[in-house]
Amino acid sequence: MKAFGKYLFILAGGLTTLSSCNDFLDMEPLDAVTPETFFYSVSDYAAYAVAHYNFTTPSGWGADFLRADNGTDNQISTSYSNQWLPGEWRTTESYSSGDPWDFEQIRDLNYFFEVALPHVENGDVQDETVYHYIGEVYFLRAKAYFDKLRTLGDFPIVTETLPDEMEPLVAASKRQPRHKVARFILEDLDRAIELLTNNPDGGKNRITQNAAYLLKSRVALYEASWLTYHKGTALVPGGPGWPGDAADVADFNIDSEISFFLQQCKEASLALVNAVEFTTNTAAVCEDELVPTDDDQYKMSNPYFAQFSDNSLEAYPEILLWRDYDQDQFQISHSNVFYTRRGGNTGYTRQFVETFLCRDGLPIYASPLYQGDATLLDVRKNRDVRLQMFMMTPDEVLTPTMLVDGDGVEWPDTLAEAPNIVNTPAETRCVTGYQVRKGLSDNWYRDGNTGDEGIPVYRATEAYLNYIEASCIESGGNSIDGTAERLWGDLRERAGLPRDYRVTVNATDLSRESDFAVYSAGRQVSPLLYNIRRERRCELAVEGFRMDDLRRWRALDQLEGGSQKFWPEGINLWESDILEKCLSDGTVLGTLVVGDESSSANVSSYENTGKYLSPYRIIRDNNLMYERGYEWCEAHYLTPIAIRHFRITSSTTTDLGTSTIYQNPGWPTEASMPPVGY
């Protein structure tokens, strides 16, 4: 019986060892505590909440922030993901870690509500600031459920800790339709908004009311767009082949639900937009063909650039939540800048780089300002200043002060003439040749795992994008309201583009856009809606949104069965000047390039793949991606549930059809199997 409860992670639980710090740092843990002695002071509530912060931020070795969009059509690493090869992504008997069907965080937060809240209601804690920390826990439970919604869709709604007994645990495992889960998340966020303040102890290292508005905006748009584009499939409640209980959707009207979530998104977005100032981008007014990114006024003295890489992000109005680091005092650090300077096993794809407009607001195929890609500098010329700021180019100054070697000789800290596309180890490789610059500071690091730069977690600009997209979905993709026009104009102007989005929409030829977001359900969307998606892609680069966006837009159907071939590509390698340039050690890149598709090849072949570097078509043998490219199937929009959970919740371990839970559409209930039909 106890083993069963352990598997489900829905246990009646006591407090575990906690970590406490009001500024989002992992400080010394509290001593082991018990319910009899804990939750009698505000500091106890603050400690419990911060101990359950689980935002994706880097720590130690690695460059999680730099690589947040790896494995998409925006950025790639040296190895490809099996999510792009139907038949290769398979079910698993169990997960050694990171099981999506995991209730530990939810259990801990439910325990808080059961044990901690009565102390406040009974007057044991009379400090009014305690309500902020209660609001944090409502926020965290909403976030935990949103993580499940994005990954699994339908999910059990559990609001209490349960006894370690078979019957109640099995009953609690019943999956609820995704729209009910989304509504539950919004209810928790409404409670959080009522309780949270925007000036807690610890500032924006703690969850705030504004952060809750942003998460509400995000959740509501996610569900509205998922229901809109997956309508008529098994991936929405009541759709053809949906595996849930028909009784659970007896009163479900998908159009009403879409309307509800769109309205919730717009209201939450507008509340945040009206409360937060826009961070200034000094590069937007630069009239040079190339924004001189070596110049401090366009780098660390530019608030828009620095909000991704300053040591403290507290003063940047657009940053709603950030993580602080302090190597000297707390030994809490990261390696993000260390790897950003060296390539970091990532790189923008050519398809992503070509999405950025020219300064006249026109796509590259329609603008006389576009200079082509014969050099990396040409790619940047006259382009959206976000591309100019957040993509490195040869010889740029990384650190403004001169470096000094062991003999006292000074030397400039500059990027090499050529990106490191060939050398090992992979962690120092710029995979596509288009090197990421977002998050780069002026700090120089000899070693990794010593970075003190703050890492943004929630940024208010997302609310602008959410509102604009919700307004367009409301009109069926044909128009946006006046508020959306104003917000979009503000975003474009800050990026150095004309305020009038019609300049871009009228010049857009969807057949010439190599962007998955051109599609939903295998059909082209309107040029207006596509350009809203383009704006989102460019503004939120490197921030980890891309794969979620492609899934909720149902933007990958056109890849099913290899009907549209797609390989992520990089720089113009074979018809440019790059082969004549030198790497950081002085080696001429061209002397290292081998493009013969043998086991010793290190770049793609010009004869077989053309002039652009194609990182997944370098070696032909034993490389599934070489011939297939990115492919997709409907089952991949959601993650399969591990088979052990069906065994635990079935009347017998061999008759999994008696389980109280059901597998996600297209995935079997047998381990090590691909989606049905592969």
XYZ file of C-alpha atoms in Angstrom:
678
model
C 0.000 0.000 0.000
C 2.758 2.461 0.892
C 4.568 1.691 -2.362
C 1.437 2.637 -4.268
C 1.247 6.022 -2.599
C 4.919 6.640 -3.262
C 4.465 6.021 -6.976
C 1.629 8.537 -7.267
C 3.286 11.192 -5.112
C -0.132 12.087 -3.674
C 0.638 11.380 -0.059
C -0.359 12.804 3.261
C 2.954 14.458 4.047
C 4.922 16.151 6.762
C 7.336 19.011 6.227
C 10.659 18.233 4.654
C 13.878 20.193 5.070
C 13.365 23.679 3.628
C 15.599 26.297 2.082
C 14.917 29.910 2.917
C 15.885 33.216 1.420
C 13.873 36.294 0.569
C 16.033 37.116 -2.443
C 15.644 33.881 -4.401
C 19.150 32.649 -3.470
C 19.737 29.135 -2.207
C 21.039 29.982 1.247
C 21.628 27.713 4.203
C 18.650 25.368 4.796
C 16.472 25.653 7.864
C 16.712 22.925 10.471
C 14.242 20.097 10.099
C 10.868 21.353 11.244
C 7.586 19.817 12.344
C 3.963 20.995 12.009
C 3.856 21.610 15.765
C 6.566 24.292 15.601
C 6.292 25.691 12.090
C 3.905 28.212 10.476
C 3.731 30.443 13.527
C 5.724 33.349 12.048
C 5.755 35.228 8.763
C 9.295 34.035 8.104
C 8.044 30.428 8.153
C 5.534 31.204 5.395
C 8.136 33.083 3.353
C 10.595 30.204 3.730
C 8.101 27.541 2.717
C 7.055 29.468 -0.388
C 10.569 30.215 -1.639
C 11.634 26.620 -1.008
C 9.121 25.622 -3.689
C 10.249 28.080 -6.355
C 11.014 25.887 -9.358
C 11.581 28.368 -12.163
C 13.931 27.334 -14.947
C 17.104 29.277 -14.251
C 20.730 28.203 -14.743
C 23.030 27.278 -11.911
C 26.538 25.867 -11.863
C 27.937 24.526 -15.120
C 25.768 24.779 -18.177
C 23.979 27.522 -20.084
C 20.282 26.792 -19.663
C 19.202 30.368 -20.393
C 21.317 30.541 -23.541
C 19.904 27.239 -24.829
C 16.258 27.555 -23.784
C 15.028 27.290 -27.387
C 17.379 24.505 -28.473
C 15.669 21.669 -30.301
C 13.297 23.956 -32.205
C 13.428 25.786 -35.519
C 14.915 28.827 -33.700
C 18.022 27.267 -32.180
C 19.735 23.900 -32.323
C 22.510 22.020 -30.577
C 24.969 19.510 -32.005
C 22.491 16.663 -31.399
C 18.890 16.542 -32.563
C 15.795 15.671 -30.554
C 13.776 12.512 -31.235
C 10.626 14.599 -30.983
C 11.282 15.441 -34.641
C 11.439 11.786 -35.711
C 8.106 9.992 -35.273
C 8.767 6.370 -34.407
C 11.911 7.227 -32.443
C 10.203 8.941 -29.501
C 8.708 6.043 -27.531
C 6.751 5.325 -24.397
C 8.649 4.411 -21.258
C 7.898 2.017 -18.419
C 9.048 4.635 -15.917
C 11.160 7.769 -15.640
C 14.310 7.774 -13.549
C 13.698 11.491 -12.956
C 11.503 14.271 -14.270
C 8.335 12.178 -14.569
C 5.609 14.476 -15.970
C 3.010 12.505 -13.974
C 4.476 13.684 -10.683
C 2.512 15.193 -7.820
C 5.272 16.036 -5.359
C 5.150 19.816 -5.854
C 1.348 19.819 -5.876
C 1.255 17.680 -2.729
C 3.604 20.028 -0.898
C 1.560 23.080 -1.844
C -1.712 21.400 -0.872
C -0.135 20.534 2.456
C 0.557 24.229 2.991
C -3.087 25.133 2.499
C -4.239 22.403 4.885
C -1.717 23.037 7.651
C -0.587 26.647 7.358
C -3.795 28.507 6.554
C -5.599 27.471 9.777
C -2.889 29.245 11.796
C -3.696 32.502 10.002
C -7.441 31.971 10.296
C -7.064 31.255 14.024
C -5.047 34.408 14.599
C -1.786 32.622 15.390
C -0.069 34.844 12.790
C -1.343 38.417 12.770
C 1.263 40.113 10.575
C -0.549 41.225 7.427
C 2.475 40.474 5.249
C 1.729 36.770 5.652
C -0.979 37.097 3.008
C 1.620 37.867 0.364
C 3.300 34.519 0.970
C -0.027 32.721 0.884
C -0.493 34.389 -2.514
C 2.895 33.049 -3.595
C 1.790 29.495 -2.831
C -1.416 29.936 -4.856
C 0.787 31.201 -7.705
C 3.120 28.221 -7.373
C 0.263 25.723 -7.429
C -1.114 27.420 -10.542
C 2.295 27.203 -12.176
C 2.631 23.524 -11.211
C -0.695 22.740 -12.856
C 0.188 24.789 -15.918
C 3.353 22.734 -16.326
C 1.134 19.629 -16.369
C -1.346 21.194 -18.785
C 1.381 22.070 -21.289
C 2.924 18.626 -21.137
C 0.017 16.231 -20.634
C -3.206 18.138 -21.322
C -5.972 16.518 -19.273
C -4.832 16.056 -15.674
C -6.231 15.211 -12.205
C -7.237 18.189 -10.079
C -6.130 17.453 -6.524
C -6.553 20.143 -3.860
C -5.858 18.202 -0.663
C -3.317 15.796 0.724
C -4.623 12.260 0.666
C -4.214 9.224 2.924
C -1.773 6.560 1.785
C -4.610 4.223 0.876
C -5.454 2.568 -2.417
C -9.061 3.632 -2.931
C -8.783 7.417 -2.457
C -5.500 7.582 -4.362
C -6.926 5.722 -7.354
C -10.019 7.910 -7.350
C -7.914 11.077 -7.210
C -5.939 9.950 -10.265
C -8.884 10.450 -12.614
C -7.923 12.910 -15.333
C -10.041 16.037 -15.759
C -10.607 17.656 -19.182
C -7.947 20.235 -19.954
C -10.306 23.220 -20.018
C -11.312 22.450 -16.424
C -7.651 22.273 -15.449
C -7.070 25.650 -17.121
C -10.047 27.192 -15.325
C -8.734 25.826 -12.017
C -5.344 27.439 -12.731
C -6.987 30.804 -13.377
C -8.946 30.511 -10.125
C -5.710 29.985 -8.205
C -4.149 32.947 -9.981
C -7.123 35.149 -9.121
C -6.594 34.253 -5.470
C -2.902 35.004 -5.849
C -3.597 38.393 -7.431
C -5.867 39.344 -4.512
C -3.188 38.490 -1.950
C 0.115 39.450 -3.598
C 1.759 42.856 -3.520
C 4.304 44.381 -5.862
C 6.764 45.366 -3.144
C 7.551 42.275 -1.054
C 10.661 41.883 1.048
C 13.243 40.786 -1.511
C 11.768 42.905 -4.297
C 11.367 41.248 -7.678
C 13.381 38.241 -6.547
C 10.025 37.229 -5.057
C 6.762 36.511 -6.856
C 4.641 39.652 -7.194
C 1.110 40.575 -8.203
C 2.386 41.683 -11.602
C 3.992 38.274 -12.139
C 0.642 36.658 -11.356
C -1.104 38.828 -13.937
C 1.461 37.723 -16.518
C 1.073 34.039 -15.721
C -2.717 34.415 -15.942
C -2.341 36.064 -19.337
C -0.047 33.252 -20.491
C -2.272 30.416 -19.287
C -5.443 31.906 -20.754
C -3.868 32.484 -24.173
C -2.335 29.022 -24.161
C -5.673 27.314 -23.586
C -7.627 29.588 -25.931
C -5.198 28.983 -28.784
C -4.923 25.245 -28.093
C -8.711 24.840 -28.251
C -8.894 27.057 -31.353
C -6.325 25.233 -33.466
C -6.750 21.659 -32.180
C -10.528 21.849 -32.473
C -11.927 18.762 -34.191
C -9.148 16.447 -32.945
C -8.710 14.011 -30.064
C -6.513 16.590 -28.335
C -9.465 18.675 -27.137
C -12.241 17.571 -24.753
C -15.050 15.845 -26.578
C -13.236 15.840 -29.916
C -13.292 12.789 -32.215
C -11.355 10.025 -30.470
C -10.893 11.956 -27.223
C -10.289 9.220 -24.621
C -11.991 10.926 -21.680
C -15.411 10.366 -20.121
C -18.234 11.916 -22.161
C -20.047 12.764 -18.923
C -17.228 15.153 -18.026
C -17.925 17.291 -21.100
C -21.702 17.083 -21.214
C -21.990 20.863 -20.907
C -18.794 21.692 -22.791
C -19.030 24.240 -25.604
C -15.636 24.754 -27.180
C -16.456 28.130 -28.725
C -17.674 29.480 -25.390
C -14.518 28.213 -23.720
C -12.321 29.868 -26.334
C -14.162 33.143 -25.870
C -13.826 32.904 -22.081
C -10.082 32.287 -22.151
C -9.440 35.012 -24.733
C -11.253 37.528 -22.560
C -9.326 36.409 -19.493
C -6.073 36.816 -21.412
C -6.911 40.306 -22.592
C -8.028 41.507 -19.157
C -4.945 40.173 -17.383
C -2.616 41.460 -20.112
C -4.097 44.938 -20.037
C -3.952 45.120 -16.235
C -0.233 44.423 -16.442
C 0.501 46.676 -19.421
C -1.181 49.571 -17.624
C 0.852 48.946 -14.463
C 4.371 48.535 -15.876
C 6.573 50.893 -17.852
C 8.256 49.876 -21.097
C 12.028 49.384 -20.909
C 13.811 51.838 -23.222
C 15.902 50.618 -26.160
C 18.515 53.236 -27.056
C 19.466 51.280 -30.187
C 16.064 51.959 -31.746
C 17.063 55.520 -32.674
C 20.411 54.556 -34.196
C 20.327 55.447 -37.890
C 23.553 53.686 -38.833
C 23.446 50.785 -41.252
C 24.892 48.710 -38.418
C 24.103 49.401 -34.784
C 27.594 49.713 -33.193
C 27.072 47.095 -30.523
C 30.631 47.633 -29.233
C 29.453 51.067 -28.084
C 28.365 51.029 -24.442
C 25.331 53.224 -25.130
C 23.929 50.350 -27.177
C 25.112 47.600 -24.864
C 25.243 47.727 -21.057
C 24.082 51.362 -20.964
C 21.109 50.348 -23.098
C 18.365 49.292 -20.644
C 16.714 46.946 -23.134
C 19.947 45.037 -23.724
C 21.167 45.158 -20.116
C 17.943 43.776 -18.621
C 19.074 40.352 -19.806
C 22.614 40.565 -18.453
C 23.096 43.114 -15.671
C 24.159 41.881 -12.247
C 20.963 43.310 -10.773
C 17.744 43.418 -12.776
C 15.705 45.082 -10.052
C 15.616 48.546 -11.647
C 14.409 47.412 -15.070
C 10.645 48.077 -15.123
C 9.833 45.331 -17.597
C 11.437 42.601 -15.456
C 8.756 41.224 -13.144
C 10.708 38.339 -11.613
C 14.411 37.566 -11.757
C 16.966 35.391 -10.045
C 19.897 36.952 -8.239
C 23.340 35.333 -8.052
C 26.226 35.991 -5.678
C 29.367 33.926 -6.070
C 31.374 35.650 -3.332
C 28.849 35.575 -0.496
C 26.658 32.575 -1.234
C 28.572 30.595 -3.900
C 25.503 30.793 -6.121
C 26.585 31.319 -9.713
C 26.121 30.224 -13.301
C 28.079 29.800 -16.530
C 25.739 31.522 -18.937
C 28.071 34.336 -20.052
C 31.081 32.015 -20.054
C 29.354 29.798 -22.627
C 27.698 32.643 -24.546
C 31.147 34.013 -25.389
C 32.275 30.588 -26.641
C 29.307 29.347 -28.637
C 27.621 27.301 -25.916
C 26.517 24.341 -28.094
C 23.769 26.355 -29.730
C 23.169 28.762 -32.584
C 20.344 30.554 -34.344
C 19.041 28.854 -37.455
C 19.107 30.576 -40.823
C 15.321 30.240 -40.955
C 15.021 32.163 -37.690
C 17.496 34.874 -38.692
C 15.636 35.432 -41.959
C 12.385 36.026 -40.060
C 13.646 39.407 -38.810
C 12.466 42.343 -40.878
C 14.527 45.112 -42.387
C 14.404 48.575 -40.817
C 11.801 49.702 -43.368
C 9.413 47.093 -41.961
C 9.629 44.851 -45.016
C 10.602 41.154 -45.117
C 14.063 40.487 -46.516
C 12.668 39.285 -49.860
C 10.759 42.566 -50.335
C 13.207 45.158 -49.011
C 15.904 47.031 -50.966
C 17.736 47.419 -47.644
C 18.568 43.713 -47.356
C 22.258 43.121 -48.050
C 22.234 39.327 -48.363
C 24.331 36.825 -46.404
C 27.716 36.796 -48.124
C 29.179 37.996 -44.811
C 27.894 37.859 -41.254
C 27.971 41.646 -41.110
C 25.797 41.835 -44.226
C 23.160 39.745 -42.448
C 22.893 42.364 -39.698
C 22.848 45.457 -41.895
C 19.630 47.507 -41.880
C 17.782 44.843 -39.890
C 15.415 44.880 -36.896
C 17.665 46.094 -34.074
C 16.798 43.038 -31.975
C 18.705 40.893 -34.463
C 21.560 43.390 -34.466
C 21.808 43.426 -30.674
C 21.267 39.759 -29.951
C 23.408 38.108 -32.652
C 27.213 38.305 -32.525
C 29.363 39.185 -35.487
C 33.123 38.821 -36.095
C 35.703 40.924 -34.263
C 33.183 42.582 -31.941
C 34.458 43.734 -28.575
C 33.266 41.488 -25.764
C 34.837 43.261 -22.802
C 35.508 47.018 -23.055
C 38.631 46.969 -20.875
C 41.902 45.473 -22.061
C 42.853 42.054 -20.716
C 46.308 41.387 -19.287
C 48.254 38.147 -19.602
C 50.661 36.710 -17.033
C 53.531 38.823 -18.389
C 51.577 42.059 -18.102
C 50.927 42.290 -21.840
C 47.572 43.825 -22.712
C 45.315 42.397 -25.381
C 41.775 43.182 -26.506
C 38.917 40.850 -25.658
C 37.257 40.395 -29.044
C 35.307 37.716 -30.824
C 37.192 35.737 -33.449
C 36.880 36.457 -37.183
C 35.014 33.185 -37.698
C 32.495 31.412 -35.480
C 33.635 28.122 -33.990
C 31.519 25.741 -36.085
C 33.915 22.792 -36.167
C 35.997 22.427 -33.031
C 35.278 20.267 -30.018
C 34.129 20.083 -27.298
C 30.511 20.665 -28.261
C 30.001 23.083 -25.349
C 32.268 25.610 -27.080
C 30.756 25.251 -30.520
C 28.536 27.746 -32.301
C 26.499 25.077 -34.036
C 25.054 27.131 -36.892
C 27.573 29.976 -37.079
C 24.917 32.458 -35.958
C 26.061 33.080 -32.393
C 23.635 34.067 -29.632
C 24.354 37.400 -27.919
C 21.275 37.771 -25.695
C 22.412 37.632 -22.083
C 26.009 38.643 -22.813
C 27.474 41.064 -20.260
C 30.715 43.052 -20.210
C 32.196 40.619 -17.699
C 35.121 38.415 -18.702
C 35.433 34.937 -17.188
C 38.477 32.738 -17.355
C 36.464 29.861 -15.865
C 32.832 28.845 -15.967
C 30.466 28.586 -13.006
C 31.440 32.011 -11.666
C 28.844 34.299 -13.257
C 26.925 36.797 -11.096
C 24.616 38.227 -13.771
C 20.920 38.192 -12.933
C 18.643 35.952 -14.968
C 15.167 37.201 -16.003
C 12.263 34.855 -15.283
C 9.117 36.840 -16.179
C 9.103 39.864 -18.498
C 6.117 42.167 -18.996
C 6.555 42.484 -22.768
C 4.984 39.049 -23.111
C 1.663 40.595 -22.019
C 1.790 42.953 -25.031
C 2.237 39.988 -27.349
C -0.453 37.960 -25.589
C -3.021 40.733 -25.906
C -2.286 41.317 -29.588
C -2.578 37.615 -30.412
C -5.780 37.180 -28.385
C -7.359 40.126 -30.189
C -6.493 38.611 -33.572
C -7.821 35.161 -32.648
C -11.081 36.788 -31.542
C -11.562 38.160 -35.061
C -10.733 34.880 -36.757
C -7.299 36.177 -37.736
C -8.631 39.077 -39.769
C -8.154 42.162 -37.592
C -7.084 43.514 -34.207
C -8.638 46.107 -31.949
C -7.308 49.595 -31.285
C -5.542 48.616 -28.074
C -3.706 45.826 -29.865
C -2.675 48.260 -32.603
C -1.223 50.623 -29.998
C 0.664 47.876 -28.186
C 2.049 46.432 -31.408
C 3.147 49.882 -32.507
C 5.052 50.294 -29.243
C 6.838 46.962 -29.745
C 7.750 47.723 -33.345
C 8.977 51.213 -32.576
C 11.247 49.872 -29.834
C 12.695 47.413 -32.357
C 13.516 50.264 -34.781
C 10.636 49.406 -37.128
C 7.751 51.541 -38.470
C 4.846 51.658 -36.011
C 2.341 50.744 -38.734
C 2.173 46.946 -38.944
C 0.300 47.176 -42.245
C 3.584 48.031 -43.963
C 4.747 44.527 -43.119
C 1.464 42.676 -43.566
C 0.883 44.074 -47.050
C 4.362 43.015 -48.193
C 4.220 39.501 -46.722
C 4.255 36.556 -49.118
C 3.556 33.495 -46.971
C 4.971 31.173 -49.619
C 8.378 32.797 -49.114
C 8.409 32.568 -45.328
C 10.366 29.565 -44.002
C 8.600 29.687 -40.650
C 6.477 26.908 -39.127
C 4.196 29.621 -37.714
C 2.828 30.281 -41.209
C 0.653 27.220 -40.549
C -2.042 26.009 -38.208
C -3.599 22.589 -38.765
C -1.624 22.265 -41.997
C -3.161 25.381 -43.557
C -1.710 28.849 -43.980
C -2.995 31.451 -41.544
C -3.688 35.053 -42.530
C -0.704 37.358 -43.177
C -1.880 39.449 -40.223
C -1.869 36.553 -37.778
C 1.423 35.283 -39.128
C 3.091 38.643 -38.550
C 1.833 38.701 -34.971
C 3.507 35.325 -34.551
C 6.626 36.713 -36.244
C 6.700 39.541 -33.705
C 6.491 37.055 -30.859
C 9.252 34.920 -32.333
C 11.623 37.867 -32.651
C 10.842 39.519 -29.313
C 10.987 36.365 -27.173
C 14.063 34.804 -28.799
C 16.162 32.604 -26.489
C 13.527 32.802 -23.727
C 12.121 29.279 -24.083
C 8.710 29.973 -25.630
C 9.139 28.556 -29.122
C 8.231 24.883 -28.693
C 5.174 25.656 -26.583
C 4.033 28.172 -29.199
C 4.401 25.703 -32.066
C 2.390 23.112 -30.149
C -0.473 25.383 -29.115
C -0.703 26.824 -32.643
C -0.786 23.304 -34.115
C 1.916 24.631 -36.407
C 3.573 21.313 -37.259
C 0.893 19.279 -39.071
C 2.432 20.166 -42.429
C 5.502 18.105 -41.444
C 3.537 14.878 -41.036
C 4.885 12.038 -43.148
C 7.699 14.216 -44.450
C 5.287 16.030 -46.744
C 7.309 19.211 -46.273
C 11.044 18.735 -45.933
C 12.789 20.868 -43.330
C 16.344 20.867 -42.045
C 17.564 23.614 -39.709
C 20.391 25.455 -41.419
C 23.066 27.951 -40.474
C 25.353 30.464 -42.129
C 26.239 30.742 -45.780
C 29.359 28.589 -45.591
C 30.328 27.823 -49.167
C 29.470 31.055 -51.015
C 30.776 33.573 -48.488
C 34.052 34.888 -47.121
C 33.880 32.876 -43.897
C 36.252 30.087 -44.962
C 39.048 32.645 -45.245
C 38.567 33.855 -41.668
C 40.413 32.743 -38.535
C 39.223 31.065 -35.371
C 40.284 32.364 -31.967
C 43.524 30.337 -32.058
C 44.527 31.860 -35.413
C 43.648 28.795 -37.475
C 42.038 29.612 -40.823
C 38.598 28.023 -40.755
C 38.886 26.728 -44.312
C 41.864 24.550 -43.424
C 39.676 22.614 -40.955
C 36.523 22.211 -43.013
C 35.722 18.718 -44.238
C 32.466 18.417 -46.173
C 32.570 14.911 -47.629
C 29.811 13.219 -45.519
C 32.257 10.624 -44.202
C 32.687 9.772 -40.537
C 35.379 12.452 -40.329
C 33.251 15.221 -41.876
C 32.693 18.314 -39.734
C 30.483 20.452 -42.005
C 27.782 19.644 -44.544
C 28.655 19.000 -48.173
C 28.184 21.775 -50.744
C 27.388 19.257 -53.476
C 24.595 17.542 -51.570
C 23.116 20.174 -49.253
C 23.983 23.503 -50.857
C 25.741 26.629 -49.648
C 24.220 26.813 -46.173
C 25.689 24.928 -43.242
C 23.295 22.067 -42.419
C 24.402 20.751 -39.006
C 22.256 17.611 -39.106
C 23.427 16.593 -42.599
C 27.158 16.397 -42.021
C 27.623 12.621 -41.732
C 25.276 10.486 -43.800
C 25.722 7.019 -42.242
C 23.694 6.136 -39.131
C 22.050 9.549 -39.164
C 18.248 9.379 -39.290
C 17.962 13.129 -39.647
C 20.038 13.219 -42.833
C 17.297 11.990 -45.162
C 14.203 12.654 -43.084
C 14.715 16.139 -41.670
C 12.183 17.407 -39.139
C 8.974 15.351 -39.210
C 5.938 15.299 -36.933
C 2.831 13.377 -35.940
C -0.237 14.401 -33.958
C 0.669 12.306 -30.898
C 3.817 14.404 -30.390
C 1.805 17.466 -29.429
C 1.465 15.839 -25.981
C 3.836 13.697 -23.898
C 3.008 10.015 -23.230
C 2.322 8.896 -19.659
C 4.733 6.271 -18.284
C 3.275 2.754 -18.264
C 3.869 2.190 -14.547
C 1.053 4.612 -13.740
C -1.435 2.467 -15.646
C -0.269 -0.627 -13.770
C -0.636 1.085 -10.405
C -4.161 2.327 -11.124
C -5.485 -0.868 -12.775
C -7.337 -3.701 -11.066
C -4.489 -5.983 -12.184
C -1.009 -5.159 -13.443
C -1.691 -6.935 -16.741
C -5.124 -5.518 -17.611
C -4.243 -1.869 -18.096
C -7.607 -1.171 -19.660
C -9.087 -1.085 -16.160
C -6.914 1.878 -15.134
C -8.625 5.018 -13.891
C -6.374 7.069 -16.179
C -6.058 7.022 -19.961
C -3.096 7.447 -22.257
C -2.712 10.544 -24.400
C -4.128 10.242 -27.937
C -1.960 8.286 -30.330
C 0.294 6.796 -27.639
C 0.028 3.104 -26.646
C -0.053 1.660 -23.111
C 2.919 -0.561 -23.780
C 6.487 0.360 -22.936
C 9.125 1.173 -25.576
C 6.540 1.691 -28.300
C 6.151 4.567 -30.779
C 2.846 6.321 -31.504
C 0.222 4.181 -33.188
C 1.070 3.708 -36.866
C 4.861 4.087 -36.540
